[in-house]
Amino acid sequence: MPIRPIRPRRSVLYVPAGNEKALAKVATLACDAVIVDLEDSIAPQAKAAAREAMRAFVAGRAAGGPEIVVRINPLSSEWGTEDLLAARAARADAILLPKVEGPRDILEADEALDDTDAPLELCLWAMIETPRAVLNLGALAELARDAAARLSCFVAGTNDLVKETGVRATPDRRYLNAWLSQIVLAARAAGIDALDGVSNDFRDLDAFARECAEGRNMGFDGKTLIHPAQVEPATRAFSPDEDELSEARAIVAAYAAPENAGKGVIQIDGRMVERLHLAQAERVLARAGR
Ligand code: COA
Ligand code: MG
């Protein structure tokens, strides 16, 4: 299993690298992570300029801010390799690979990073947005169990999944859910994070809140976002609530008590608690954020 500190990834905002105003806005936002996008939100003739803007933004980040991820173009495209090397040189926290089809895409990026002696802390995130990616989730999860593969997060690409799989995009996402649940399951098998796809309708915050609640219930760790108005509701929806927090604190405290040292199963207020609940409780506390 990959051993990396648990970082909350509740609210993860896409920012087009070509949008100077949006990049400047990031400093005012309390999102857990930012994905600086070089792919779908950048037109072909603007790719080179966007890459330079990304470089300046990532290199100039302030300490203690959000996790900084760069979504590059596919390595098979004319821009991909240069994007990857630029993100690496600028010291991004992670590189998000679009249109991943299977383990080979991850290994290719991993090798390119190894060639630059990139530290293993530089992670790869994978967009799951094609039918082949969904079919290959088991193999991707197996690969992610090896920390050397750098894979630390699956990101649902819901717009592409709708387009590529032919499901109808109903407001309740009932057909899309068949693909989304597989992404969560694979992430759990791998011990990595899974992020829900974006809500395009950024003015309808009621619908957004419903979608966040649904993503949370499905087991996602957070949601990818397209607009600043979505940051606060997503952070709230994917944070543990007061009841979960106090339960988690009680479990951690109970196992820390000397009389429970070495015990597997214990009881707290008449409820059975096992060591597996301790791991879960620690995860809840880590997810509560900075
Ligand atoms: N990140 C950071 N800031 C953003 C932002 C984003 N994703 N989207 C909007 N903003 C900023 C705007 O620059 C504006 O800033 P200001 O207060 O300094 O004027 C403010 O938030 C309000 O924006 P608004 O006028 O409501 O929206 P817009 O018309 O500027 O932008 C979109 C709408 C959809 C074009 C924009 O939100 C966007 O590009 N989102 C991301 C798209 C993307 O990355 N897609 C690929 C992944 S799916
Ligand atoms: Mg996409």
Short mmCIF file of C-alpha atoms and ligand atoms in Angstrom, two decimals:
data_model
loop_
_atom_site.label_atom_id
_atom_site.label_comp_id
_atom_site.label_asym_id
_atom_site.label_seq_id
_atom_site.Cartn_x
_atom_site.Cartn_y
_atom_site.Cartn_z
CA MET A 1 0.00 0.00 0.00
CA PRO A 2 1.26 3.50 -0.73
CA ILE A 3 2.35 5.24 2.45
CA ARG A 4 1.72 8.95 2.01
CA PRO A 5 0.29 11.44 4.48
CA ILE A 6 -3.48 11.76 4.15
CA ARG A 7 -4.28 15.19 2.69
CA PRO A 8 -7.86 16.32 2.51
CA ARG A 9 -8.95 16.59 -1.14
CA ARG A 10 -12.52 17.72 -0.55
CA SER A 11 -12.59 20.69 -2.90
CA VAL A 12 -10.39 20.48 -5.99
CA LEU A 13 -10.71 23.41 -8.38
CA TYR A 14 -9.81 23.35 -12.07
CA VAL A 15 -8.23 26.60 -13.21
CA PRO A 16 -7.47 27.05 -16.92
CA ALA A 17 -3.78 27.94 -17.16
CA GLY A 18 -4.62 30.45 -19.88
CA ASN A 19 -6.89 32.48 -17.59
CA GLU A 20 -4.75 35.04 -15.80
CA LYS A 21 -7.64 36.40 -13.73
CA ALA A 22 -8.65 32.96 -12.52
CA LEU A 23 -5.06 32.08 -11.58
CA ALA A 24 -4.83 35.30 -9.56
CA LYS A 25 -8.09 34.43 -7.81
CA VAL A 26 -6.67 31.19 -6.37
CA ALA A 27 -4.81 33.04 -3.58
CA THR A 28 -8.21 34.15 -2.19
CA LEU A 29 -9.80 30.68 -2.24
CA ALA A 30 -9.80 28.02 0.50
CA CYS A 31 -9.85 24.95 -1.74
CA ASP A 32 -7.84 21.87 -0.77
CA ALA A 33 -6.25 21.52 -4.19
CA VAL A 34 -6.00 23.32 -7.52
CA ILE A 35 -5.71 21.63 -10.90
CA VAL A 36 -3.98 23.98 -13.31
CA ASP A 37 -5.37 22.83 -16.64
CA LEU A 38 -3.36 22.62 -19.85
CA GLU A 39 -5.75 20.20 -21.56
CA ASP A 40 -9.44 20.59 -22.44
CA SER A 41 -9.86 24.22 -21.36
CA ILE A 42 -6.94 25.40 -23.55
CA ALA A 43 -7.28 25.79 -27.32
CA PRO A 44 -4.50 24.26 -29.47
CA GLN A 45 -3.04 27.62 -30.52
CA ALA A 46 -2.86 28.72 -26.85
CA LYS A 47 -1.08 25.63 -25.48
CA ALA A 48 2.46 27.03 -25.39
CA ALA A 49 1.48 30.30 -23.70
CA ALA A 50 -0.66 28.39 -21.17
CA ARG A 51 2.32 26.19 -20.32
CA GLU A 52 4.43 29.27 -19.56
CA ALA A 53 1.65 30.73 -17.40
CA MET A 54 1.43 27.41 -15.52
CA ARG A 55 5.19 27.44 -14.96
CA ALA A 56 5.11 30.92 -13.44
CA PHE A 57 2.06 30.18 -11.31
CA VAL A 58 3.33 26.88 -9.90
CA ALA A 59 6.86 28.13 -9.27
CA GLY A 60 5.51 31.26 -7.59
CA ARG A 61 3.10 29.53 -5.21
CA ALA A 62 3.06 30.57 -1.56
CA ALA A 63 3.97 28.02 1.11
CA GLY A 64 1.08 26.44 3.01
CA GLY A 65 -1.41 26.91 0.20
CA PRO A 66 -3.48 24.27 -1.59
CA GLU A 67 -2.00 21.18 -3.19
CA ILE A 68 -1.01 22.12 -6.75
CA VAL A 69 -1.73 19.65 -9.54
CA VAL A 70 -1.09 20.19 -13.25
CA ARG A 71 -3.33 18.52 -15.82
CA ILE A 72 -1.14 17.93 -18.84
CA ASN A 73 -2.10 16.99 -22.39
CA PRO A 74 -1.86 13.27 -23.25
CA LEU A 75 1.74 12.11 -23.66
CA SER A 76 0.72 10.86 -27.11
CA SER A 77 -0.09 14.44 -28.16
CA GLU A 78 2.43 16.96 -29.44
CA TRP A 79 2.31 18.89 -26.13
CA GLY A 80 2.28 16.13 -23.51
CA THR A 81 5.96 15.51 -22.86
CA GLU A 82 6.84 19.18 -22.66
CA ASP A 83 3.89 19.75 -20.30
CA LEU A 84 5.08 16.94 -18.05
CA LEU A 85 8.65 18.20 -17.91
CA ALA A 86 7.49 21.76 -17.24
CA ALA A 87 5.22 20.64 -14.37
CA ARG A 88 8.06 18.57 -12.93
CA ALA A 89 10.54 21.43 -13.19
CA ALA A 90 8.09 23.87 -11.57
CA ARG A 91 7.72 21.41 -8.65
CA ALA A 92 4.02 20.70 -8.88
CA ASP A 93 2.72 18.33 -6.17
CA ALA A 94 1.10 16.05 -8.71
CA ILE A 95 0.54 15.62 -12.43
CA LEU A 96 -2.93 14.69 -13.65
CA LEU A 97 -2.93 12.47 -16.73
CA PRO A 98 -5.98 12.85 -19.00
CA LYS A 99 -7.61 10.11 -21.09
CA VAL A 100 -5.82 7.30 -19.25
CA GLU A 101 -6.69 3.95 -20.82
CA GLY A 102 -4.71 1.54 -18.63
CA PRO A 103 -1.51 0.86 -16.66
CA ARG A 104 0.73 1.53 -19.66
CA ASP A 105 -0.20 5.24 -19.60
CA ILE A 106 0.80 5.50 -15.94
CA LEU A 107 4.06 3.60 -16.41
CA GLU A 108 5.02 5.81 -19.35
CA ALA A 109 4.60 8.98 -17.28
CA ASP A 110 6.31 7.37 -14.30
CA GLU A 111 9.34 6.47 -16.43
CA ALA A 112 9.55 9.97 -17.87
CA LEU A 113 9.58 11.33 -14.29
CA ASP A 114 12.15 8.77 -13.13
CA ASP A 115 14.39 9.94 -15.99
CA THR A 116 14.40 13.39 -14.37
CA ASP A 117 15.13 11.89 -10.92
CA ALA A 118 11.80 13.23 -9.68
CA PRO A 119 11.16 12.43 -6.00
CA LEU A 120 8.47 9.82 -5.31
CA GLU A 121 6.44 12.51 -3.55
CA LEU A 122 5.63 13.82 -7.02
CA CYS A 123 2.42 11.88 -7.60
CA LEU A 124 0.40 10.97 -10.64
CA TRP A 125 -3.35 11.39 -10.72
CA ALA A 126 -5.40 9.64 -13.39
CA MET A 127 -8.50 10.88 -15.19
CA ILE A 128 -10.97 8.01 -15.54
CA GLU A 129 -13.03 9.21 -18.46
CA THR A 130 -13.04 6.56 -21.17
CA PRO A 131 -14.73 3.14 -21.43
CA ARG A 132 -11.33 1.39 -21.51
CA ALA A 133 -10.24 3.18 -18.34
CA VAL A 134 -13.36 1.95 -16.53
CA LEU A 135 -12.77 -1.58 -17.79
CA ASN A 136 -9.11 -1.42 -16.69
CA LEU A 137 -9.77 -0.06 -13.19
CA GLY A 138 -8.76 -3.36 -11.58
CA ALA A 139 -5.34 -3.28 -13.26
CA LEU A 140 -4.91 0.40 -12.41
CA ALA A 141 -5.73 -0.33 -8.76
CA GLU A 142 -3.17 -3.15 -8.65
CA LEU A 143 -0.55 -0.81 -10.10
CA ALA A 144 -1.41 1.90 -7.56
CA ARG A 145 -0.67 -0.47 -4.68
CA ASP A 146 3.01 -0.12 -5.63
CA ALA A 147 4.10 3.32 -4.37
CA ALA A 148 6.82 3.39 -7.04
CA ALA A 149 4.06 3.84 -9.63
CA ARG A 150 3.28 7.23 -8.00
CA LEU A 151 -0.47 6.81 -8.63
CA SER A 152 -2.36 8.51 -5.79
CA CYS A 153 -5.75 9.62 -7.06
CA PHE A 154 -8.50 8.72 -9.56
CA VAL A 155 -10.50 11.63 -10.95
CA ALA A 156 -13.86 10.97 -12.58
CA GLY A 157 -14.13 12.79 -15.90
CA THR A 158 -17.89 12.86 -16.06
CA ASN A 159 -18.30 15.02 -19.18
CA ASP A 160 -16.10 12.67 -21.21
CA LEU A 161 -17.70 9.58 -19.65
CA VAL A 162 -21.13 10.79 -20.74
CA LYS A 163 -19.85 11.50 -24.22
CA GLU A 164 -17.87 8.25 -24.58
CA THR A 165 -20.28 5.77 -23.00
CA GLY A 166 -23.55 7.11 -24.33
CA VAL A 167 -25.32 7.27 -20.95
CA ARG A 168 -27.86 10.04 -20.62
CA ALA A 169 -26.78 12.85 -18.26
CA THR A 170 -29.92 13.01 -16.10
CA PRO A 171 -29.87 15.38 -13.09
CA ASP A 172 -29.83 12.43 -10.67
CA ARG A 173 -26.89 10.84 -12.57
CA ARG A 174 -28.58 7.47 -12.25
CA TYR A 175 -26.93 5.99 -15.36
CA LEU A 176 -23.53 7.57 -14.81
CA ASN A 177 -23.45 6.07 -11.32
CA ALA A 178 -22.70 2.64 -12.79
CA TRP A 179 -19.28 3.94 -13.87
CA LEU A 180 -18.70 6.21 -10.86
CA SER A 181 -19.10 3.46 -8.24
CA GLN A 182 -16.45 1.38 -9.98
CA ILE A 183 -14.00 4.27 -9.69
CA VAL A 184 -14.58 4.49 -5.92
CA LEU A 185 -14.25 0.73 -5.48
CA ALA A 186 -10.95 0.65 -7.39
CA ALA A 187 -9.60 3.55 -5.33
CA ARG A 188 -10.50 1.71 -2.11
CA ALA A 189 -8.79 -1.46 -3.38
CA ALA A 190 -5.69 0.59 -4.14
CA GLY A 191 -5.71 2.69 -0.96
CA ILE A 192 -5.80 5.94 -2.95
CA ASP A 193 -8.29 8.81 -3.31
CA ALA A 194 -11.24 9.15 -5.66
CA LEU A 195 -12.66 12.50 -6.76
CA ASP A 196 -16.10 12.99 -8.22
CA GLY A 197 -16.58 14.79 -11.55
CA VAL A 198 -17.60 18.41 -12.10
CA SER A 199 -21.03 20.04 -12.04
CA ASN A 200 -21.20 22.22 -15.15
CA ASP A 201 -24.14 24.31 -13.93
CA PHE A 202 -22.24 26.51 -11.50
CA ARG A 203 -25.14 28.89 -10.82
CA ASP A 204 -27.43 26.15 -9.43
CA LEU A 205 -25.95 25.66 -5.96
CA ASP A 206 -28.92 23.61 -4.73
CA ALA A 207 -28.35 21.01 -7.42
CA PHE A 208 -24.65 21.22 -6.62
CA ALA A 209 -25.26 20.50 -2.93
CA ARG A 210 -27.35 17.45 -3.86
CA GLU A 211 -24.62 16.19 -6.14
CA CYS A 212 -21.98 16.66 -3.41
CA ALA A 213 -24.10 14.73 -0.90
CA GLU A 214 -24.56 11.95 -3.41
CA GLY A 215 -20.82 11.80 -4.19
CA ARG A 216 -20.07 11.66 -0.50
CA ASN A 217 -22.57 8.84 0.05
CA MET A 218 -20.99 6.93 -2.83
CA GLY A 219 -17.65 7.08 -1.02
CA PHE A 220 -15.82 9.77 -2.97
CA ASP A 221 -13.17 11.73 -1.03
CA GLY A 222 -13.98 15.03 -2.70
CA LYS A 223 -15.23 16.73 -5.79
CA THR A 224 -13.61 18.43 -8.75
CA LEU A 225 -14.91 21.96 -9.28
CA ILE A 226 -15.02 24.54 -12.03
CA HIS A 227 -16.03 27.73 -10.22
CA PRO A 228 -15.10 29.50 -6.95
CA ALA A 229 -18.76 29.43 -5.80
CA GLN A 230 -18.49 25.64 -5.54
CA VAL A 231 -15.48 25.58 -3.19
CA GLU A 232 -17.12 26.21 0.16
CA PRO A 233 -20.13 23.88 -0.36
CA ALA A 234 -17.84 21.05 -1.53
CA THR A 235 -15.44 21.47 1.40
CA ARG A 236 -18.39 21.36 3.77
CA ALA A 237 -20.06 18.37 2.11
CA PHE A 238 -16.92 16.24 2.16
CA SER A 239 -15.79 17.19 5.68
CA PRO A 240 -16.68 14.88 8.54
CA ASP A 241 -19.57 16.32 10.55
CA GLU A 242 -19.49 16.94 14.33
CA ASP A 243 -20.94 13.50 15.16
CA GLU A 244 -18.40 11.70 13.01
CA LEU A 245 -15.58 13.76 14.50
CA SER A 246 -16.54 13.13 18.10
CA GLU A 247 -17.02 9.42 17.41
CA ALA A 248 -13.61 9.27 15.73
CA ARG A 249 -11.97 11.09 18.67
CA ALA A 250 -13.63 8.67 21.14
CA ILE A 251 -12.34 5.64 19.23
CA VAL A 252 -8.78 7.01 19.00
CA ALA A 253 -8.85 7.88 22.73
CA ALA A 254 -10.22 4.45 23.69
CA TYR A 255 -7.47 2.57 21.86
CA ALA A 256 -4.85 4.90 23.35
CA ALA A 257 -5.99 4.06 26.90
CA PRO A 258 -3.54 1.72 28.74
CA GLU A 259 -6.30 -0.76 29.71
CA ASN A 260 -7.06 -1.35 26.01
CA ALA A 261 -3.46 -1.81 24.89
CA GLY A 262 -3.23 -5.00 22.85
CA LYS A 263 -7.00 -5.47 22.69
CA GLY A 264 -8.62 -6.13 19.34
CA VAL A 265 -12.27 -5.59 20.08
CA ILE A 266 -13.56 -3.19 22.77
CA GLN A 267 -16.84 -1.49 23.58
CA ILE A 268 -17.66 2.20 23.68
CA ASP A 269 -21.04 3.16 25.20
CA GLY A 270 -22.46 -0.29 24.52
CA ARG A 271 -21.26 -0.53 20.91
CA MET A 272 -18.69 -2.97 19.60
CA VAL A 273 -15.60 -1.31 18.17
CA GLU A 274 -12.81 -3.17 16.39
CA ARG A 275 -9.32 -2.13 15.32
CA LEU A 276 -10.57 -1.61 11.78
CA HIS A 277 -12.68 1.23 13.20
CA LEU A 278 -9.50 2.81 14.60
CA ALA A 279 -7.97 3.05 11.10
CA GLN A 280 -11.23 4.49 9.82
CA ALA A 281 -11.33 7.00 12.70
CA GLU A 282 -7.78 8.17 12.00
CA ARG A 283 -8.76 8.73 8.39
CA VAL A 284 -11.78 10.80 9.43
CA LEU A 285 -9.61 13.03 11.64
CA ALA A 286 -7.05 13.52 8.85
CA ARG A 287 -9.83 14.45 6.44
CA ALA A 288 -11.08 17.18 8.73
CA GLY A 289 -8.37 19.34 7.18
CA ARG A 290 -5.85 21.92 8.18
N1 COA B 1 -10.80 29.27 -10.92
C1 COA B 1 -10.47 30.45 -10.37
N2 COA B 1 -11.20 31.57 -10.54
C2 COA B 1 -12.30 31.46 -11.31
C3 COA B 1 -12.69 30.26 -11.92
C4 COA B 1 -11.89 29.12 -11.70
N3 COA B 1 -12.16 27.94 -12.25
N4 COA B 1 -13.82 30.46 -12.61
C5 COA B 1 -14.14 31.75 -12.44
N5 COA B 1 -13.23 32.36 -11.67
C6 COA B 1 -13.23 33.76 -11.21
C7 COA B 1 -13.41 34.74 -12.34
O1 COA B 1 -12.16 35.05 -12.92
C8 COA B 1 -14.04 35.89 -11.63
O2 COA B 1 -12.99 36.56 -10.96
P1 COA B 1 -13.12 38.11 -10.45
O3 COA B 1 -13.96 38.05 -9.23
O4 COA B 1 -11.71 38.50 -10.20
O5 COA B 1 -13.76 38.86 -11.58
C9 COA B 1 -14.92 35.24 -10.58
O6 COA B 1 -14.33 33.95 -10.37
C10 COA B 1 -16.37 35.08 -11.00
O7 COA B 1 -16.43 34.34 -12.20
P2 COA B 1 -17.74 34.39 -13.16
O8 COA B 1 -17.83 35.72 -13.80
O9 COA B 1 -18.91 33.93 -12.37
O10 COA B 1 -17.41 33.28 -14.22
P3 COA B 1 -16.57 33.46 -15.57
O11 COA B 1 -17.51 33.81 -16.67
O12 COA B 1 -15.38 34.31 -15.35
O13 COA B 1 -16.06 31.96 -15.81
C11 COA B 1 -16.11 29.70 -16.59
C12 COA B 1 -16.93 30.87 -16.06
C13 COA B 1 -16.97 28.46 -16.67
C14 COA B 1 -15.53 30.05 -17.96
C15 COA B 1 -14.93 29.46 -15.56
O14 COA B 1 -15.53 29.24 -14.33
C16 COA B 1 -13.96 28.35 -15.92
O15 COA B 1 -13.14 28.49 -16.82
N6 COA B 1 -13.98 27.22 -15.14
C17 COA B 1 -13.02 26.15 -15.27
C18 COA B 1 -13.16 25.41 -16.59
C19 COA B 1 -12.20 24.25 -16.69
O16 COA B 1 -11.11 24.28 -16.16
N7 COA B 1 -12.60 23.18 -17.41
C20 COA B 1 -11.79 22.02 -17.56
C21 COA B 1 -12.11 20.99 -16.53
S1 COA B 1 -13.77 20.42 -16.56
MG MG B 2 -11.77 15.23 -20.04
#
